[in-house]
Short mmCIF file of C-alpha atoms and ligand atoms in Angstrom, two decimals:
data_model
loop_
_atom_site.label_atom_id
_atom_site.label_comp_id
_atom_site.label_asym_id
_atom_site.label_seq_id
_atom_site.Cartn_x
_atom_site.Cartn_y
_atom_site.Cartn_z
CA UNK A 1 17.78 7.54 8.57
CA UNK A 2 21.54 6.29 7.80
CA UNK A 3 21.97 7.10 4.55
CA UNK A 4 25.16 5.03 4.42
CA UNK A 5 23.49 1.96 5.60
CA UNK A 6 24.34 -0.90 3.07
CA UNK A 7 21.62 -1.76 0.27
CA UNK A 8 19.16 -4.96 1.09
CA UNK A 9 20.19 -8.00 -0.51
CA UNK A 10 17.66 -9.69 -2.96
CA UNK A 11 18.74 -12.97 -4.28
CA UNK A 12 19.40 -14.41 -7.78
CA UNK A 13 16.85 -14.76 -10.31
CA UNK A 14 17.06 -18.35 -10.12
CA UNK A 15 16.50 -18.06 -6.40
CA UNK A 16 13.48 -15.65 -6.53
CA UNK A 17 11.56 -18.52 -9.08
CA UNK A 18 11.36 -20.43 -6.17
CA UNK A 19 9.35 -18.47 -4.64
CA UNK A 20 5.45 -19.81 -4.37
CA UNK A 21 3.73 -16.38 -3.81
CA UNK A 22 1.46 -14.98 -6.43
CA UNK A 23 4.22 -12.77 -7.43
CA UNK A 24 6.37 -15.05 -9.09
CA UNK A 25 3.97 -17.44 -9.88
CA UNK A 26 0.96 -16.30 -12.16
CA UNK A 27 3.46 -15.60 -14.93
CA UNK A 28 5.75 -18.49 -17.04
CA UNK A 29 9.17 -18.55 -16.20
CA UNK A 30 10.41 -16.23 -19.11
CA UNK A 31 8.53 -13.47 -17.98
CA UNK A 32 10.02 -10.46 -15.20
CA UNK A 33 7.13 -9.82 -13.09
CA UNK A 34 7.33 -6.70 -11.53
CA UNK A 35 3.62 -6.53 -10.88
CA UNK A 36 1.64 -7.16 -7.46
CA UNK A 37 3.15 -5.26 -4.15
CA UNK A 38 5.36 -8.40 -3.05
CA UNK A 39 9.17 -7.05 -2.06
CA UNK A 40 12.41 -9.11 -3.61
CA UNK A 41 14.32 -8.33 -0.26
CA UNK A 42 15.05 -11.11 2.15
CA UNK A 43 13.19 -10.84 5.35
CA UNK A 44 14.05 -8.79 8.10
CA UNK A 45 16.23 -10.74 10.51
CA UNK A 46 13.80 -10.34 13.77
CA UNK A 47 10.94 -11.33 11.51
CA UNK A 48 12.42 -14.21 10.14
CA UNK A 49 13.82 -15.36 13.40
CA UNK A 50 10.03 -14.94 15.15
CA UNK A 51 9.00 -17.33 12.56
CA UNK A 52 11.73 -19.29 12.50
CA UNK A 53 11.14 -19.66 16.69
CA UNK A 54 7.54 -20.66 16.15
CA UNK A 55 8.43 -23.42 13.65
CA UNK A 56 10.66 -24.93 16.11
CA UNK A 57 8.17 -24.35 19.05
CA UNK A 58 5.61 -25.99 16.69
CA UNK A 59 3.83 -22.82 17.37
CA UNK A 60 0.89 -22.79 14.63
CA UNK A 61 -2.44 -22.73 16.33
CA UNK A 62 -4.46 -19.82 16.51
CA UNK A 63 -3.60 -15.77 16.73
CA UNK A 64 -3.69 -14.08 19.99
CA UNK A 65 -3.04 -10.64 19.22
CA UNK A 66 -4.09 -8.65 22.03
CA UNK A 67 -2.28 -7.31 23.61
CA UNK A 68 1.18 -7.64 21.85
CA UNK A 69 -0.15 -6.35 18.60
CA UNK A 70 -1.63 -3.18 20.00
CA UNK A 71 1.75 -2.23 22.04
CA UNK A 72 4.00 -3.00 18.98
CA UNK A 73 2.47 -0.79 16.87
CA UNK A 74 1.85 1.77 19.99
CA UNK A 75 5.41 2.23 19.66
CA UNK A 76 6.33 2.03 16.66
CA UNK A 77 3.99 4.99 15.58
CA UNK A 78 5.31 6.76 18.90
CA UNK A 79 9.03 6.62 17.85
CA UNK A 80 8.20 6.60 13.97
CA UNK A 81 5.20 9.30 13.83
CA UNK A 82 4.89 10.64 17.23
CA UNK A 83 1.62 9.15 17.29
CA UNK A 84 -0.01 8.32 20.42
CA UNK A 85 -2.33 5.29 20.09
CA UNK A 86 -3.52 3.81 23.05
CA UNK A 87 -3.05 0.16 22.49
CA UNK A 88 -6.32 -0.85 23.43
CA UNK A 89 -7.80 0.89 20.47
CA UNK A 90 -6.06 -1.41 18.29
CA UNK A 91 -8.13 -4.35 17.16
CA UNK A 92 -6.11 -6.86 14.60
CA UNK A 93 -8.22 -8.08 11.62
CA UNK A 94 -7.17 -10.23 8.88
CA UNK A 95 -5.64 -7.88 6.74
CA UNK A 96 -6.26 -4.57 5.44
CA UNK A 97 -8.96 -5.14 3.11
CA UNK A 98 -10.90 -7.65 5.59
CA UNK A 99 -10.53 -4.31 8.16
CA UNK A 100 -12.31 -1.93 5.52
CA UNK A 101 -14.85 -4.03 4.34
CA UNK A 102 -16.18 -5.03 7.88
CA UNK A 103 -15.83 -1.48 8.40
CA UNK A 104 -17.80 -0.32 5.70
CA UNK A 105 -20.29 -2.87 6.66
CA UNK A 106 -20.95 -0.96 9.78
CA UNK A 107 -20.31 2.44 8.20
CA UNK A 108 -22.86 2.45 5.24
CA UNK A 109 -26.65 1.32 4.80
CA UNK A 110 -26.98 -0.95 1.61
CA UNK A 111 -26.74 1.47 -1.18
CA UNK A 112 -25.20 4.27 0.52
CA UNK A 113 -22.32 5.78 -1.64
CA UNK A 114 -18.97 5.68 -0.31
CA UNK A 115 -16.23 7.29 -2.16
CA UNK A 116 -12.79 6.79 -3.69
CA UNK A 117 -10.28 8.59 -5.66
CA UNK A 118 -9.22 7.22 -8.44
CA UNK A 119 -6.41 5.87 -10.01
CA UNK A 120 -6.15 3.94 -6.76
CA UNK A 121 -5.38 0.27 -5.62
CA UNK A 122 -7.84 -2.10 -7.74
CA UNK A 123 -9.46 -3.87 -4.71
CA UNK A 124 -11.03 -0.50 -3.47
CA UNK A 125 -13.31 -0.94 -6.68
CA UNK A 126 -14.54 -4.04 -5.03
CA UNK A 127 -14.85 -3.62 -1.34
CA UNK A 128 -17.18 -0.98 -1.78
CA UNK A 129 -19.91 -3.21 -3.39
CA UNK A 130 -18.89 -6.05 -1.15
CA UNK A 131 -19.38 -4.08 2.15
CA UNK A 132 -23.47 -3.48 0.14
CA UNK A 133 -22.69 0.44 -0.74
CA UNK A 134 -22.51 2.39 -3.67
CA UNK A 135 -19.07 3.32 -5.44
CA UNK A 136 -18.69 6.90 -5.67
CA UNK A 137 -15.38 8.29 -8.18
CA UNK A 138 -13.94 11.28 -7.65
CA UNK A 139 -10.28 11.39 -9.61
CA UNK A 140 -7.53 12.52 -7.91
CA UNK A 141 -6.44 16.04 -9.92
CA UNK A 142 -3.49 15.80 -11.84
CA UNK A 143 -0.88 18.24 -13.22
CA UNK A 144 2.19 19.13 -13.98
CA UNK A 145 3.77 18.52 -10.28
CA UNK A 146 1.31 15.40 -10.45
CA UNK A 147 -1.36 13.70 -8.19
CA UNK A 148 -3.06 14.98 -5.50
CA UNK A 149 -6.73 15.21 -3.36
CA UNK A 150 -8.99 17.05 -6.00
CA UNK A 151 -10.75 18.97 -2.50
CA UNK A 152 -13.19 20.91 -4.59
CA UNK A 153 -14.23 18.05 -6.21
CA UNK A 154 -14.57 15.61 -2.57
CA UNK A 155 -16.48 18.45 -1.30
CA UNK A 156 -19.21 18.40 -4.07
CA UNK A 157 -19.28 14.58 -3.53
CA UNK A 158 -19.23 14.97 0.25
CA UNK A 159 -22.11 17.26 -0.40
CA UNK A 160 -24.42 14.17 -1.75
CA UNK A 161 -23.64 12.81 2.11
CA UNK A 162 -21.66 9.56 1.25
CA UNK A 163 -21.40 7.28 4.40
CA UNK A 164 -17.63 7.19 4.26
CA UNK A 165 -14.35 8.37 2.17
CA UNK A 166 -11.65 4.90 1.52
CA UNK A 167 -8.39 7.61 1.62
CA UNK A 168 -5.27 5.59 0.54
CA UNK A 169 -2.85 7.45 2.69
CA UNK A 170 -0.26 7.39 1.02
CA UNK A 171 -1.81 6.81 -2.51
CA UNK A 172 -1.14 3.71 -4.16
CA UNK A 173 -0.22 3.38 -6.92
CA UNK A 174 0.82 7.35 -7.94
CA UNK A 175 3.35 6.98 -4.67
CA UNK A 176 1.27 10.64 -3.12
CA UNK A 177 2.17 11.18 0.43
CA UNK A 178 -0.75 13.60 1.57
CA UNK A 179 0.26 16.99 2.69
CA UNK A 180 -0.81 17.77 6.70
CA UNK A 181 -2.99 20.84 5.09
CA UNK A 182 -4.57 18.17 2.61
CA UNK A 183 -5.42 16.23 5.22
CA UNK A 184 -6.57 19.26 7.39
CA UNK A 185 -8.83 19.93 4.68
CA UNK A 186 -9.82 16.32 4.19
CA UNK A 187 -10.66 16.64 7.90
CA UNK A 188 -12.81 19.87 7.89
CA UNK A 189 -15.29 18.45 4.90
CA UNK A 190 -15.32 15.30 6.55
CA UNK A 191 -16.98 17.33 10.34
CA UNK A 192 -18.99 19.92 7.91
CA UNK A 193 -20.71 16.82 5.81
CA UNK A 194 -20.31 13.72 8.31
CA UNK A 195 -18.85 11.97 5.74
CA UNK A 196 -16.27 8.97 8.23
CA UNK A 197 -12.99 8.26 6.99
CA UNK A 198 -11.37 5.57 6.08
CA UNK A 199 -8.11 5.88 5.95
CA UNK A 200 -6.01 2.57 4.53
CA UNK A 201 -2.30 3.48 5.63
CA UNK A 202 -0.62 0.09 5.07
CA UNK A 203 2.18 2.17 3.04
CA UNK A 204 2.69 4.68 5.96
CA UNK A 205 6.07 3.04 7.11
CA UNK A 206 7.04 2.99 3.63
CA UNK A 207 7.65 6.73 2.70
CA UNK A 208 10.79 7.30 1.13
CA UNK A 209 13.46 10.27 2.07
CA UNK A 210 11.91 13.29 0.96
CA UNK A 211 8.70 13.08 2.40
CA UNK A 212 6.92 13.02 6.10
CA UNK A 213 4.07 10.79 6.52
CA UNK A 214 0.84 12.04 8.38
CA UNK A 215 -0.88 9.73 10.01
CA UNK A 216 -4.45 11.25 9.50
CA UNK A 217 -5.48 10.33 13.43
CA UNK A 218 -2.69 12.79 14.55
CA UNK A 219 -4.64 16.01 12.12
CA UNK A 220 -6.87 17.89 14.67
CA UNK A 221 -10.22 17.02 14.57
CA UNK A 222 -9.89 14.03 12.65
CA UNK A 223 -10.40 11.79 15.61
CA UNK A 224 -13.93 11.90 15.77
CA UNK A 225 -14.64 11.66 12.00
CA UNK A 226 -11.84 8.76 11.18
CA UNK A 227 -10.59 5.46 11.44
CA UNK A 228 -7.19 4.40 10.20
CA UNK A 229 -6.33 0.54 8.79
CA UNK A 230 -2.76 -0.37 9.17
CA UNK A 231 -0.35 -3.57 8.78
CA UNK A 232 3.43 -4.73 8.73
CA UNK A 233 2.50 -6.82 5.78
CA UNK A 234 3.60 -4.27 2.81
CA UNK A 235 6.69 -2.36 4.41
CA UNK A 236 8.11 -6.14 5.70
CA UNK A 237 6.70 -8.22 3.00
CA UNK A 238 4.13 -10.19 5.34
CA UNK A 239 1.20 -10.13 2.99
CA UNK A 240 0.51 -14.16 2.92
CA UNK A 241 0.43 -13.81 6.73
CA UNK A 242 -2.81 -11.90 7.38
CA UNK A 243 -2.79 -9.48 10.55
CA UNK A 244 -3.66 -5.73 10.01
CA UNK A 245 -4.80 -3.52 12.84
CA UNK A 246 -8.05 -1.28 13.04
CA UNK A 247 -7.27 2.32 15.02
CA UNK A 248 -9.78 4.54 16.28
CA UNK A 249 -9.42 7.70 18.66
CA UNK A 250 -13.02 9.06 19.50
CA UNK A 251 -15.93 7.03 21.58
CA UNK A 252 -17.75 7.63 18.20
CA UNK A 253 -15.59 5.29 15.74
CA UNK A 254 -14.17 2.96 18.61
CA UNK A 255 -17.91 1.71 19.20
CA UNK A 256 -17.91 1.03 15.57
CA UNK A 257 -14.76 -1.17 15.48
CA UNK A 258 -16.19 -2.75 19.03
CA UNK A 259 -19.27 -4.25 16.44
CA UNK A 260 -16.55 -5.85 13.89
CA UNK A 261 -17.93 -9.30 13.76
CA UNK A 262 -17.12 -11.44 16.70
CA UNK A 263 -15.22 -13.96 14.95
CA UNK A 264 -12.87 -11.28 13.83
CA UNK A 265 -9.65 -12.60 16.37
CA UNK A 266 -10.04 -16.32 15.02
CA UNK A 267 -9.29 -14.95 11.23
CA UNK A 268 -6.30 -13.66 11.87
CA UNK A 269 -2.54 -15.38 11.24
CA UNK A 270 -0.70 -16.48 14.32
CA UNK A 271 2.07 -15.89 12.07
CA UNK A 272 0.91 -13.05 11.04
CA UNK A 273 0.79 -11.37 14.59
CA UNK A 274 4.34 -12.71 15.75
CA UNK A 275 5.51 -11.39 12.74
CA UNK A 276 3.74 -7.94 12.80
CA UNK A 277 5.08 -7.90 16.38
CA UNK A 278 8.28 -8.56 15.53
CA UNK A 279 8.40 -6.16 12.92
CA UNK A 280 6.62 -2.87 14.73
CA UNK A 281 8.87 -3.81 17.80
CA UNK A 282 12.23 -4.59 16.62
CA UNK A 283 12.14 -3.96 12.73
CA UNK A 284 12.73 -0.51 12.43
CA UNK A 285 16.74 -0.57 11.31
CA UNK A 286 15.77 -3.12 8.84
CA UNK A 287 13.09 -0.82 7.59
CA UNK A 288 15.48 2.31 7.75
CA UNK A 289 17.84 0.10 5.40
CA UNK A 290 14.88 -0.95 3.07
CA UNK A 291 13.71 2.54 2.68
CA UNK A 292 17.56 3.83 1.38
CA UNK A 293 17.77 1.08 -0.83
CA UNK A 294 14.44 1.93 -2.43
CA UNK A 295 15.69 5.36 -2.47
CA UNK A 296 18.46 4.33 -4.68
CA UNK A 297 15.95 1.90 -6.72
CA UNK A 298 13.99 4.75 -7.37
CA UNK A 299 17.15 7.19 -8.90
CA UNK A 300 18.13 4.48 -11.21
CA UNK A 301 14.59 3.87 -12.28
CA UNK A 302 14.78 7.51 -13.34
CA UNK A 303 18.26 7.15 -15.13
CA UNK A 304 17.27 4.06 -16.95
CA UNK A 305 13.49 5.13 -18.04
CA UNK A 306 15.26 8.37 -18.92
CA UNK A 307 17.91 6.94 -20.94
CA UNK A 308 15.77 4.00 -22.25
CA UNK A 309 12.32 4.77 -22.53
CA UNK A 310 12.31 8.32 -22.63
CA UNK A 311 8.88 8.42 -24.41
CA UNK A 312 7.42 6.69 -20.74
CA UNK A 313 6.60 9.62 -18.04
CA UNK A 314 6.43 9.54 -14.15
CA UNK A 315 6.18 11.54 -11.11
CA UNK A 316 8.68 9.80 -8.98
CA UNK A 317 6.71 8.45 -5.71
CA UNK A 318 6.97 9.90 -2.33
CA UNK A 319 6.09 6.70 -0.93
CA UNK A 320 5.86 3.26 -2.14
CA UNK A 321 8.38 0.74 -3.77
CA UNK A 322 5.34 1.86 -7.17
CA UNK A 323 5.99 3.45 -10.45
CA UNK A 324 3.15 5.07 -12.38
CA UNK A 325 4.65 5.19 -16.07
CA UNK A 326 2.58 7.02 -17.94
CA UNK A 327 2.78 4.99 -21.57
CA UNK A 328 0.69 7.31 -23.77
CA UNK A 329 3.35 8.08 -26.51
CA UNK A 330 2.86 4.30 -26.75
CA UNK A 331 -0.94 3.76 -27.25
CA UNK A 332 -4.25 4.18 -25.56
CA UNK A 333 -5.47 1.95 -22.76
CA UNK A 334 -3.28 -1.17 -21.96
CA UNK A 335 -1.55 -1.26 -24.93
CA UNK A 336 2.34 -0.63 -23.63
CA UNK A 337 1.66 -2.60 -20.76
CA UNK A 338 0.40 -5.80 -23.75
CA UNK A 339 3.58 -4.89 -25.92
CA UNK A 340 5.90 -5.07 -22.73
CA UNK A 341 4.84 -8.31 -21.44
CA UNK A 342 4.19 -9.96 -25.34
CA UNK A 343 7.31 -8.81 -26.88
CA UNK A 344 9.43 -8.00 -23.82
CA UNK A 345 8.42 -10.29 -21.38
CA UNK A 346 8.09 -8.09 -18.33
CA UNK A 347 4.69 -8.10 -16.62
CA UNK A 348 3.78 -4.57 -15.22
CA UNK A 349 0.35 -4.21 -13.33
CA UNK A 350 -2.50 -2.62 -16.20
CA UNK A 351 -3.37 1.04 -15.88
CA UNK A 352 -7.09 0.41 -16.27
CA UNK A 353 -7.40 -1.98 -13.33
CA UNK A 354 -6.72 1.18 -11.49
CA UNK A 355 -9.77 2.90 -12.77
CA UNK A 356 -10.70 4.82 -16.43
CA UNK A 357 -7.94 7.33 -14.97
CA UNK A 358 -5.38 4.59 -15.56
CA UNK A 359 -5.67 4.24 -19.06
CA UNK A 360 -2.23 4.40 -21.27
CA UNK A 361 -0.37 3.83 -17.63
CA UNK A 362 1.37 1.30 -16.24
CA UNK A 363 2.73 0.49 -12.66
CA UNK A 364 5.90 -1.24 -12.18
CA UNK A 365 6.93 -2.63 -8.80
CA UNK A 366 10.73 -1.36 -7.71
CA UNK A 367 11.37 -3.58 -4.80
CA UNK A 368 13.63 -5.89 -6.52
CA UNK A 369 17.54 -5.78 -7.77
CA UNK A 370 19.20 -3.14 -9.90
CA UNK A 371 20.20 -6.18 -12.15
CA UNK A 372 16.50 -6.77 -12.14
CA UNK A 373 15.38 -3.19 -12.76
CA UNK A 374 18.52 -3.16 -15.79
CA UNK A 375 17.19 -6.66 -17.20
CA UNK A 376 13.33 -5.42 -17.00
CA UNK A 377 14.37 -1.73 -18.72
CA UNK A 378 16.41 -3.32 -21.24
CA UNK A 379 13.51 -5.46 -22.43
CA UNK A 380 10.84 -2.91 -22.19
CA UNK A 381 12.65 -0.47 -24.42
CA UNK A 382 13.21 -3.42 -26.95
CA UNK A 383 9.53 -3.93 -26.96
CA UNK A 384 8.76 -0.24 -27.31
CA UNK A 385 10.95 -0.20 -30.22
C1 PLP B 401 -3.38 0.58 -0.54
C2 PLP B 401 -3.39 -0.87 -0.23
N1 PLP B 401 -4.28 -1.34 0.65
C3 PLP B 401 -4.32 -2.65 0.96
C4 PLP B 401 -3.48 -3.55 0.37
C5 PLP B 401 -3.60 -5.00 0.69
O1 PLP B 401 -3.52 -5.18 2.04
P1 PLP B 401 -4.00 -6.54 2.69
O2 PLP B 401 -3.27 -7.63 1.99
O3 PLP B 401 -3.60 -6.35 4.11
O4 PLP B 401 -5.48 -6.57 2.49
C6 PLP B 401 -2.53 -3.11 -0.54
C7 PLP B 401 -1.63 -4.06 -1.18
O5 PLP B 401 -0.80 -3.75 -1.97
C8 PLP B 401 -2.49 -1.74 -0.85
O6 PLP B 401 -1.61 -1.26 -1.72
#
């Protein structure tokens, strides 16, 4: 990492309301939304000019992702991770939560339990059910050094014999970057009660300096008892373009992925490979620059929530461009996160859609301008007032 590489550019306010993604359109145009995962930064050059190519080339029919997609992301996780993946155990899927569903769909019998640790990313609540199988909570622990795997507690669910674990490695939204021995762990309950793992590592490229990312394929053992979900889309901003990638490591879970549904390859983005391409093979400066700059973005978070909204707690992220404010000195449930957006006009994403362990929290999304981070401070202490 260059620390001395110069900050991403994000453009004007004025600029950014252009913008037709979800992110700056559910809210009216007084309102700072700094809610769903969407990033503020331009596009990476070789992304942008991929796209750009394809335009020209009138390029827009349908993906073929093997077997570019699979050797991109061969070596990015080789020069990133030291991963070894062999590329043909990549198979693209639409996106990330297209990958886990179908994958869930194999993994569990209707009814089966399949677990998740809260808080966690809101759609986990629903691709459980929608895959037929049975949500089973257990809460990450939390203390004073923050969030983590609460082990004793998996084990007791692993114990019922769940079909599968959804691990969000690292944890959106508390910004947890799993330890290897976690993991290890993870791994070892996983062989004792042949429970499979899921492991969703979309923000894997995007741990900040600080922290090491383990990808959990590379943790002995876990080959045979996990699969891993990846994509470009959050770390480059490609979410509207669909392409994620299933990886598996064992005869065991690669026969699974070899049943997702036939159709799978004609659901994917053409842009959404070239881009994903572009991005695992050439993007990695770009992302070295993005994660600096969100290094900074996350110290002056911390000197303006200090300074501003001292009464608002956090446990800075490892990983992620997420901030888990904990907003209990300003009422239960999604009260703070109601009195930000009513009176201050700055939409953070609700604790509670994160699970019951959300309540009094909100989550604020980082990847934007320090002018936007000062504006959306400013008005949140105002409305805290
Ligand atoms: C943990 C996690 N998984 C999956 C997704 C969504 O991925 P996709 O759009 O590829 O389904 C997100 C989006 O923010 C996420 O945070």
């Amino acid at each position: 990492m260059n620390s001395a590489a110069p900050e991403l550019p994000v453009d004007a306010l004025d600029v950014l309301r252009k913008r037709r993604s979800a992110k700056w359109q559910t809210y009216p145009a007084d309102v700072l939304p700094l809610t769903v995962a969407e990033m503020d930064f331009a596009l990476a050059a070789p992304v942008a000019d991929a796209l750009r190519e394809a335009v020209e080339r009138s390029d827009t029919g349908y993906a073929m992702a093997t077997p570019g997609l699979g050797r991109a992301l061969a070596g990015f996780a080789a020069r990133r991770w030291h991963w070894d993946i062999d590329p043909a155990s990549v198979t693209a899927v639409t996106d990330v939560g297209v990958g886990v569903v179908e994958l869930l769909r194999l993994l569990a019998r209707p009814g089966d339990a399949v677990v998740i640790s809260p808080p966690v990313y809101p759609p986990f609540f629903d691709w459980v059910p929608e895959a037929g199988a049975r949500l089973l909570e257990v809460p990450l622990a939390h203390d004073a050094a923050g969030w983590r795997l609460d082990l004793a507690a998996l084990e007791a669910a692993f114990a019922t014999h769940p079909a599968a674990y959804v691990l969000c490695n690292p944890h959106n939204p508390v910004g947890r970057v799993h330890t290897p021995d976690e993991l290890a762990a993870l791994v070892r309950l996983a062989r004792i009660y042949q429970v499979t793992l899921v492991s969703d590592e979309i923000h894997g490229p995007l741990v900040l300096p600080g922290a090491t990312f383990t990808p959990l394929l590379t943790v002995p053992g876990a080959a045979e008892v996990a699969v891993s979900v990846l994509s470009a889309s959050k770390a480059w901003n490609l979410a509207g373009l669909k392409c994620a990638a299933v990886v598996t490591a064992a005869p065991r879970l690669a026969a699974v992925a070899a049943r997702l549904p036939p159709d799978t390859q004609w659901r994917i983005g053409h842009f959404g490979v070239l881009a994903a391409v572009a991005a695992f093979s050439e993007g990695g400066p770009w992302l070295d620059q993005l994660l600096a700059t969100l290094d900074h973005r996350r110290a002056r978070l911390a000197d303006l929530l200090r300074q501003r909204l001292p009464m608002v707690t956090w446990h800075p992220p490892e990983a992620t461009f997420l901030a888990w404010l904990d907003c209990a000195a300003l009422g239960p449930d999604n009260q703070a996160r109601e009195r930000f957006l009513d009176r201050g006009r700055v939409a953070l994403e609700p604790g509670l859609r994160f699970g019951a362990a959300g309540a009094a929290h909100a989550r604020l999304n980082f990847a934007t301008s320090t002018d936007i981070l000062e504006q959306a401070t400013a008005r949140m202490a105002a409305a805290a007032a």
